[in-house]
Amino acid sequence: MAHPRFEGSFTQQEPIPDEAIAAATRVLQSGRLHRYNLGPGEEGEVAALEREYAQWQGVPYCLALTSGGQAIQIALRAVGVEPGDHVLTNAFTLAPVPGAIHAVGGKPLLVEIDDNLCLDLDDFETKAASGRAKVMLVSHMRGHLCDMERLVQICEHHNIQLIEDCAHTMAARWAGKRSGNFGIAGCFSTQTYKHMNSGEGGLLTSHDPDFMARATIMSGSYMLFERHGAGPALEHFDRPRFEQPNNSARMDALRAAILRPQLGALEANAERWNQRYAAVEDALRAASRLRLPSRPNQEYFVGSSIQFSLTDGDEARCQQLVGLCAERGVELKWFGHKEPHGFTSSHRSWHYMQAQELPRTDAILARLFDMRLPLTFSVADCRHIGQLIVEAAEAL
Ligand SMILES: *Cc1c(COP(=O)(O)O)cnc(C)c1O
């Protein structure tokens, strides 16, 4: 082997910042971990996080929740999805997305993706025009943003409400506008492998006060919604407080304390991720058999993972590439497995929903690879990893 084996860990995140550890310790010492367990006049960590995140995101309302999946579920309920309703979503996403649709009794109606791993907007237009669904849950899977202007246009034309799954696009933008601000709701995750790390956690944002009042009651606000950091005016709660069931999905003070200092570093971390992405991407350009998705000028992405595909070769060849990379210490995920391995992004492994024909997506996933880029890797590490992948591809 020309290059030495890579010894780093693809699942090792950076430590939680000292400032966040100090804030978490203060919460623990206070014994008041529940978001509504506050002293007189005290704002609390959760309300402060909501206020700060809403401001950062550039929206009036933010609600802190237990997970990104819960943020999606509550968003679906709050736009009025009822049992039996179809919900449009990408065929290429992660299991929590169809899982959330299923949890509210909805039926996923899957839309194809294109060669650049974005939603296939032609297929979306056809399915939107069919009138079968009133809600589109677009999942910006692996941080790839489709043409957001066209997406919004199609939704408006067919009277479809747009919810964004921004688990991989926190801090990303389309034509300067933050991902999450294109539809009625943005759903974010603060789970360990996303862009801020509280172990588990979610944030739901919106510009719509009635939507957010319904979501807040559903999160389990015990009618204490006046203690929120970025919530709608009290009159918006008049009806929802009697009509919305409690789904108990509140974020606790400990996680909020850990997240607030990370918010200040988010923009800088996005840049650090992108330096790492660029280092791998530059190296991979040398491999004639690997194709990288092209990224449009309007897209500002956060390169916390990278995807590429093999231009030729069958299943065995793809398996071989995973093996050759593993020998070199490079951990690739391959989306073409027949069976789910450690994660599920294949619609064929979601047996709880109606099987659907998605030939374009299937053909893309059959040769698609994915690699995480944790910030514990240096830019030099990423260059090295890129060279190892090229070497493995040449050895096929
Ligand atoms: C992680 C993830 C979610 C859900 O986040 P959790 O906080 O783990 O529930 C949703 N969508 C995608 C694409 C994800 O990767």
Coordinates of N, CA, C and O in Angstrom, one line a residue, residues 213-338:
A213 N -48.4 27.4 18.3 CA -49.2 27.2 19.5 C -49.7 25.8 19.6 O -49.6 25.1 20.6
R214 N -50.1 25.2 18.4 CA -50.5 23.8 18.4 C -49.4 22.9 18.8 O -49.5 22.0 19.6
A215 N -48.2 23.1 18.2 CA -47.0 22.3 18.5 C -46.6 22.4 19.9 O -46.2 21.4 20.5
T216 N -46.7 23.6 20.5 CA -46.3 23.8 21.9 C -47.2 23.0 22.8 O -46.7 22.3 23.8
I217 N -48.5 23.1 22.6 CA -49.4 22.3 23.5 C -49.1 20.8 23.3 O -49.0 20.1 24.3
M218 N -48.8 20.4 22.1 CA -48.5 19.0 21.9 C -47.2 18.5 22.5 O -47.1 17.3 22.9
S219 N -46.3 19.4 22.6 CA -45.0 19.0 23.2 C -45.1 18.7 24.7 O -44.2 18.1 25.3
G220 N -46.3 19.1 25.3 CA -46.5 18.8 26.7 C -46.2 20.0 27.6 O -45.3 19.9 28.5
S221 N -46.9 21.1 27.3 CA -46.5 22.4 28.0 C -47.2 22.6 29.3 O -47.0 23.6 29.9
Y222 N -48.0 21.6 29.7 CA -48.8 21.8 31.0 C -49.4 23.2 31.1 O -49.4 23.7 32.2
M223 N -49.8 23.8 30.1 CA -50.4 25.1 30.1 C -49.4 26.2 30.6 O -49.8 27.2 31.0
L224 N -48.1 25.9 30.5 CA -47.1 26.8 31.0 C -46.4 27.5 29.8 O -45.3 27.9 29.9
F225 N -47.2 27.6 28.7 CA -46.6 28.1 27.5 C -46.1 29.6 27.5 O -45.4 30.0 26.7
E226 N -46.5 30.3 28.6 CA -46.0 31.6 28.7 C -44.5 31.6 29.1 O -43.9 32.7 29.0
R227 N -44.0 30.5 29.5 CA -42.6 30.4 29.9 C -41.7 30.0 28.8 O -40.6 29.5 29.0
H228 N -42.2 30.1 27.5 CA -41.3 29.8 26.4 C -40.5 31.0 25.9 O -40.8 32.1 26.1
G229 N -39.3 30.6 25.3 CA -38.4 31.7 25.0 C -38.7 32.3 23.6 O -38.4 33.5 23.4
A230 N -39.3 31.6 22.7 CA -39.7 32.1 21.4 C -41.0 31.5 21.0 O -41.1 30.8 20.0
G231 N -42.0 31.8 21.8 CA -43.4 31.3 21.6 C -44.3 32.4 21.1 O -44.0 33.6 21.2
P232 N -45.4 32.0 20.5 CA -46.4 33.0 20.0 C -47.1 33.7 21.2 O -47.1 33.2 22.3
A233 N -47.8 34.8 20.8 CA -48.6 35.5 21.8 C -49.7 34.7 22.4 O -50.2 33.7 21.7
L234 N -50.1 35.0 23.6 CA -51.0 34.1 24.3 C -52.3 33.8 23.7 O -52.9 32.8 23.8
E235 N -52.8 34.8 22.9 CA -54.2 34.6 22.3 C -54.2 33.4 21.3 O -55.2 32.9 21.0
H236 N -53.0 33.1 20.8 CA -52.9 32.0 19.8 C -53.2 30.6 20.5 O -53.4 29.6 19.8
F237 N -53.2 30.6 21.8 CA -53.3 29.3 22.5 C -54.8 29.1 22.9 O -55.2 28.0 23.4
D238 N -55.7 30.1 22.7 CA -57.1 30.0 23.1 C -57.7 28.7 22.7 O -58.4 28.0 23.5
R239 N -57.6 28.3 21.5 CA -58.2 27.0 21.0 C -57.3 25.8 21.2 O -57.7 24.8 21.8
P240 N -56.0 25.9 20.8 CA -55.2 24.7 20.9 C -55.1 24.1 22.3 O -55.0 22.9 22.5
R241 N -55.2 25.0 23.3 CA -55.0 24.4 24.7 C -56.1 23.4 25.1 O -55.9 22.6 25.9
F242 N -57.2 23.5 24.4 CA -58.3 22.6 24.6 C -58.3 21.4 23.6 O -58.9 20.4 23.8
E243 N -57.7 21.7 22.5 CA -57.8 20.7 21.3 C -56.7 19.8 21.1 O -56.8 18.8 20.5
Q244 N -55.5 20.2 21.6 CA -54.3 19.4 21.3 C -53.9 18.5 22.4 O -53.8 18.9 23.5
P245 N -53.7 17.2 22.1 CA -53.2 16.3 23.1 C -51.8 16.5 23.5 O -51.0 17.0 22.7
N246 N -51.4 16.0 24.7 CA -50.0 16.2 25.2 C -49.2 15.0 24.7 O -49.5 13.8 25.0
N247 N -48.2 15.2 24.0 CA -47.3 14.1 23.5 C -46.0 14.0 24.3 O -45.1 13.2 23.9
S248 N -45.8 14.8 25.3 CA -44.7 14.7 26.2 C -43.3 14.6 25.4 O -42.8 13.5 25.3
A249 N -42.9 15.6 24.8 CA -41.7 15.6 24.1 C -40.8 16.8 24.4 O -40.2 17.4 23.5
R250 N -40.8 17.3 25.6 CA -40.1 18.5 26.0 C -38.6 18.2 26.1 O -38.2 17.2 26.6
M251 N -37.8 19.2 25.8 CA -36.4 19.2 26.0 C -36.2 19.5 27.5 O -36.9 20.3 28.1
D252 N -35.1 18.9 28.1 CA -34.8 19.3 29.5 C -33.7 20.3 29.6 O -33.0 20.5 28.6
A253 N -33.5 20.9 30.8 CA -32.6 22.0 31.0 C -31.1 21.6 30.7 O -30.3 22.4 30.3
L254 N -30.8 20.3 31.0 CA -29.4 19.8 30.9 C -29.0 19.9 29.4 O -27.9 20.4 29.1
R255 N -29.8 19.4 28.5 CA -29.5 19.4 27.1 C -29.4 20.8 26.6 O -28.5 21.1 25.8
A256 N -30.3 21.6 27.0 CA -30.3 23.0 26.5 C -29.1 23.7 27.0 O -28.5 24.5 26.2
A257 N -28.6 23.4 28.2 CA -27.4 24.1 28.7 C -26.2 23.7 27.9 O -25.3 24.5 27.7
I258 N -26.2 22.4 27.5 CA -25.1 21.9 26.6 C -25.1 22.5 25.2 O -24.1 22.8 24.6
L259 N -26.3 22.8 24.7 CA -26.4 23.3 23.4 C -26.1 24.8 23.2 O -25.6 25.2 22.2
R260 N -26.5 25.6 24.2 CA -26.4 27.1 24.0 C -25.0 27.5 23.6 O -24.8 28.3 22.7
P261 N -23.9 27.1 24.3 CA -22.6 27.5 23.9 C -22.2 26.9 22.5 O -21.4 27.6 21.8
Q262 N -22.8 25.8 22.1 CA -22.4 25.3 20.8 C -23.0 26.1 19.7 O -22.5 26.1 18.6
L263 N -24.1 26.8 20.0 CA -24.7 27.6 18.9 C -23.8 28.7 18.5 O -23.7 29.0 17.3
G264 N -23.0 29.2 19.4 CA -22.1 30.3 19.1 C -21.0 29.8 18.1 O -20.3 30.6 17.4
A265 N -20.7 28.5 18.1 CA -19.6 27.9 17.3 C -20.1 27.3 16.0 O -19.3 26.8 15.2
L266 N -21.4 27.3 15.8 CA -22.0 26.6 14.7 C -21.5 27.1 13.3 O -21.1 26.3 12.5
E267 N -21.5 28.4 13.1 CA -21.1 28.9 11.8 C -19.6 28.6 11.6 O -19.3 28.2 10.5
A268 N -18.8 28.7 12.6 CA -17.4 28.4 12.4 C -17.2 26.9 12.2 O -16.3 26.5 11.3
N269 N -18.0 26.1 12.8 CA -17.8 24.7 12.6 C -18.3 24.3 11.2 O -17.7 23.4 10.6
A270 N -19.3 25.0 10.7 CA -19.7 24.7 9.3 C -18.5 24.9 8.4 O -18.3 24.0 7.5
E271 N -17.8 25.9 8.6 CA -16.6 26.2 7.8 C -15.6 25.1 7.9 O -14.9 24.7 7.0
R272 N -15.4 24.7 9.2 CA -14.4 23.6 9.5 C -14.8 22.3 8.8 O -14.0 21.6 8.2
W273 N -16.1 22.0 8.8 CA -16.6 20.8 8.1 C -16.3 21.0 6.6 O -15.9 20.0 5.9
N274 N -16.5 22.2 6.1 CA -16.4 22.3 4.6 C -14.9 22.2 4.2 O -14.7 21.8 3.1
Q275 N -14.0 22.7 5.0 CA -12.6 22.5 4.7 C -12.3 21.0 4.6 O -11.5 20.5 3.7
R276 N -12.8 20.2 5.5 CA -12.6 18.8 5.5 C -13.2 18.1 4.2 O -12.7 17.3 3.6
Y277 N -14.5 18.5 3.9 CA -15.2 18.0 2.8 C -14.4 18.3 1.5 O -14.2 17.5 0.7
A278 N -13.9 19.6 1.4 CA -13.1 20.0 0.2 C -11.8 19.2 0.1 O -11.4 18.8 -1.1
A279 N -11.2 18.8 1.2 CA -10.0 18.0 1.1 C -10.2 16.6 0.6 O -9.5 16.1 -0.3
V280 N -11.3 16.0 1.0 CA -11.7 14.7 0.5 C -12.1 14.8 -1.0 O -11.6 14.0 -1.8
E281 N -12.9 15.8 -1.2 CA -13.4 16.0 -2.6 C -12.3 16.2 -3.6 O -12.3 15.5 -4.6
D282 N -11.3 17.0 -3.3 CA -10.2 17.3 -4.1 C -9.4 16.0 -4.4 O -9.1 15.7 -5.6
A283 N -9.2 15.2 -3.4 CA -8.5 13.9 -3.6 C -9.3 13.0 -4.5 O -8.7 12.4 -5.4
L284 N -10.6 12.9 -4.3 CA -11.4 12.0 -5.0 C -11.5 12.3 -6.5 O -11.8 11.4 -7.3
R285 N -11.3 13.6 -6.8 CA -11.4 13.9 -8.3 C -10.4 13.2 -9.1 O -10.5 13.1 -10.3
A286 N -9.3 12.7 -8.4 CA -8.3 12.0 -9.1 C -8.7 10.6 -9.6 O -8.1 9.9 -10.4
A287 N -9.8 10.1 -9.0 CA -10.3 8.7 -9.3 C -11.3 8.7 -10.4 O -12.3 9.3 -10.3
S288 N -10.9 8.1 -11.6 CA -11.8 8.2 -12.7 C -13.1 7.4 -12.6 O -14.1 7.8 -13.2
R289 N -13.1 6.4 -11.7 CA -14.3 5.6 -11.5 C -15.3 6.1 -10.4 O -16.3 5.5 -10.2
L290 N -14.9 7.2 -9.8 CA -15.8 7.7 -8.7 C -16.4 9.0 -9.2 O -15.8 9.9 -9.8
R291 N -17.7 9.2 -8.9 CA -18.4 10.4 -9.3 C -18.9 11.1 -8.0 O -19.5 10.4 -7.1
L292 N -18.7 12.4 -8.0 CA -19.2 13.2 -6.8 C -20.4 14.0 -7.3 O -20.5 14.4 -8.4
P293 N -21.4 14.1 -6.4 CA -22.5 14.9 -6.8 C -22.1 16.4 -7.0 O -21.2 16.9 -6.3
S294 N -22.7 17.0 -8.0 CA -22.3 18.4 -8.2 C -23.2 19.3 -7.3 O -24.3 18.9 -7.0
R295 N -22.6 20.4 -6.8 CA -23.3 21.2 -5.8 C -23.5 22.6 -6.4 O -22.6 23.2 -6.8
P296 N -24.8 23.0 -6.6 CA -25.1 24.2 -7.2 C -24.6 25.4 -6.5 O -24.4 25.4 -5.3
N297 N -24.4 26.5 -7.2 CA -23.9 27.8 -6.6 C -24.8 28.3 -5.5 O -24.3 29.0 -4.6
Q298 N -26.1 28.1 -5.7 CA -27.0 28.7 -4.7 C -27.0 28.0 -3.3 O -27.5 28.5 -2.3
E299 N -26.3 26.8 -3.3 CA -26.3 26.0 -2.1 C -25.1 26.3 -1.2 O -24.0 26.2 -1.7
Y300 N -25.3 26.7 0.0 CA -24.3 26.7 1.0 C -24.5 25.5 1.9 O -25.5 25.5 2.6
F301 N -23.7 24.5 1.8 CA -23.9 23.3 2.5 C -23.0 23.2 3.7 O -22.0 23.9 3.8
V302 N -23.2 22.2 4.6 CA -22.3 21.9 5.7 C -21.8 20.5 5.4 O -22.6 19.5 5.5
G303 N -20.5 20.4 5.1 CA -20.0 19.1 4.7 C -19.6 18.2 5.8 O -18.5 17.7 5.9
S304 N -20.6 17.8 6.6 CA -20.3 16.9 7.8 C -20.3 15.4 7.3 O -20.0 14.6 8.1
S305 N -20.6 15.2 6.0 CA -20.4 13.9 5.5 C -20.2 14.1 4.0 O -20.5 15.1 3.4
I306 N -19.7 13.1 3.3 CA -19.5 13.2 1.9 C -20.1 11.9 1.2 O -20.0 10.8 1.8
Q307 N -20.6 12.1 0.0 CA -21.2 11.0 -0.8 C -20.5 10.9 -2.1 O -20.1 11.9 -2.7
F308 N -20.3 9.7 -2.6 CA -19.8 9.5 -4.0 C -20.3 8.2 -4.5 O -20.7 7.3 -3.7
S309 N -20.2 8.0 -5.8 CA -20.7 6.8 -6.3 C -19.7 6.2 -7.3 O -18.8 6.9 -7.9
L310 N -19.8 4.9 -7.5 CA -19.0 4.2 -8.5 C -19.7 4.3 -9.8 O -20.9 4.0 -9.9
T311 N -18.9 4.7 -10.8 CA -19.6 4.9 -12.2 C -19.9 3.6 -12.9 O -20.7 3.6 -13.7
D312 N -19.2 2.5 -12.5 CA -19.6 1.2 -13.1 C -19.4 0.1 -12.1 O -18.8 0.4 -11.0
G313 N -19.8 -1.1 -12.4 CA -19.6 -2.2 -11.5 C -20.9 -2.6 -10.8 O -21.8 -1.8 -10.6
D314 N -20.9 -3.9 -10.4 CA -22.1 -4.5 -9.8 C -22.0 -4.5 -8.3 O -21.1 -3.8 -7.7
E315 N -22.9 -5.2 -7.7 CA -23.0 -5.3 -6.2 C -21.7 -5.8 -5.6 O -21.2 -5.2 -4.6
A316 N -21.1 -6.8 -6.3 CA -19.8 -7.4 -5.8 C -18.7 -6.4 -5.8 O -17.9 -6.3 -4.8
R317 N -18.7 -5.6 -6.8 CA -17.7 -4.5 -7.0 C -17.8 -3.5 -5.8 O -16.8 -3.0 -5.3
C318 N -19.1 -3.1 -5.5 CA -19.3 -2.2 -4.5 C -18.9 -2.7 -3.1 O -18.2 -2.0 -2.3
Q319 N -19.2 -4.0 -2.9 CA -18.8 -4.7 -1.6 C -17.3 -4.6 -1.5 O -16.7 -4.4 -0.4
Q320 N -16.7 -4.9 -2.6 CA -15.2 -5.0 -2.7 C -14.6 -3.6 -2.3 O -13.6 -3.5 -1.6
L321 N -15.2 -2.5 -2.8 CA -14.7 -1.2 -2.5 C -14.8 -0.9 -1.0 O -13.9 -0.4 -0.4
V322 N -15.9 -1.3 -0.4 CA -16.1 -1.1 1.1 C -15.0 -1.9 1.8 O -14.4 -1.4 2.7
G323 N -14.7 -3.1 1.3 CA -13.7 -4.0 1.9 C -12.3 -3.4 1.8 O -11.5 -3.3 2.8
L324 N -12.0 -2.9 0.6 CA -10.6 -2.4 0.3 C -10.4 -1.1 1.2 O -9.3 -0.8 1.7
C325 N -11.5 -0.3 1.3 CA -11.4 0.9 2.2 C -11.2 0.5 3.7 O -10.4 1.1 4.4
A326 N -12.0 -0.5 4.1 CA -11.9 -0.9 5.5 C -10.5 -1.4 5.8 O -10.0 -1.1 6.9
E327 N -9.9 -2.1 4.9 CA -8.5 -2.6 5.1 C -7.6 -1.4 5.4 O -6.5 -1.5 6.0
R328 N -7.9 -0.3 4.8 CA -7.1 0.9 4.9 C -7.6 1.8 6.1 O -7.1 3.0 6.2
G329 N -8.5 1.3 6.9 CA -9.0 2.1 8.0 C -10.0 3.1 7.7 O -10.4 4.0 8.5
V330 N -10.6 3.0 6.5 CA -11.6 4.0 6.0 C -13.0 3.4 6.0 O -13.2 2.4 5.3
E331 N -13.9 3.9 6.9 CA -15.2 3.4 7.1 C -16.2 4.0 6.1 O -16.6 5.1 6.3
L332 N -16.6 3.2 5.1 CA -17.6 3.7 4.2 C -18.9 3.0 4.5 O -19.0 1.9 5.0
K333 N -20.0 3.8 4.2 CA -21.3 3.1 4.2 C -21.7 3.0 2.8 O -21.4 3.8 1.9
W334 N -22.4 1.9 2.5 CA -22.9 1.7 1.1 C -24.4 1.5 1.2 O -24.9 0.8 2.0
F335 N -25.1 2.3 0.3 CA -26.6 2.3 0.4 C -27.2 1.2 -0.5 O -28.4 1.1 -0.6
G336 N -26.3 0.3 -1.1 CA -26.9 -0.7 -1.9 C -27.1 -2.0 -1.3 O -27.6 -3.0 -2.0
H337 N -26.9 -2.2 0.0 CA -27.1 -3.4 0.7 C -28.6 -3.9 0.6 O -29.5 -3.1 0.7
K338 N -28.7 -5.2 0.4 CA -30.1 -5.7 0.3 C -30.7 -5.7 1.7 O -31.9 -5.5 1.8

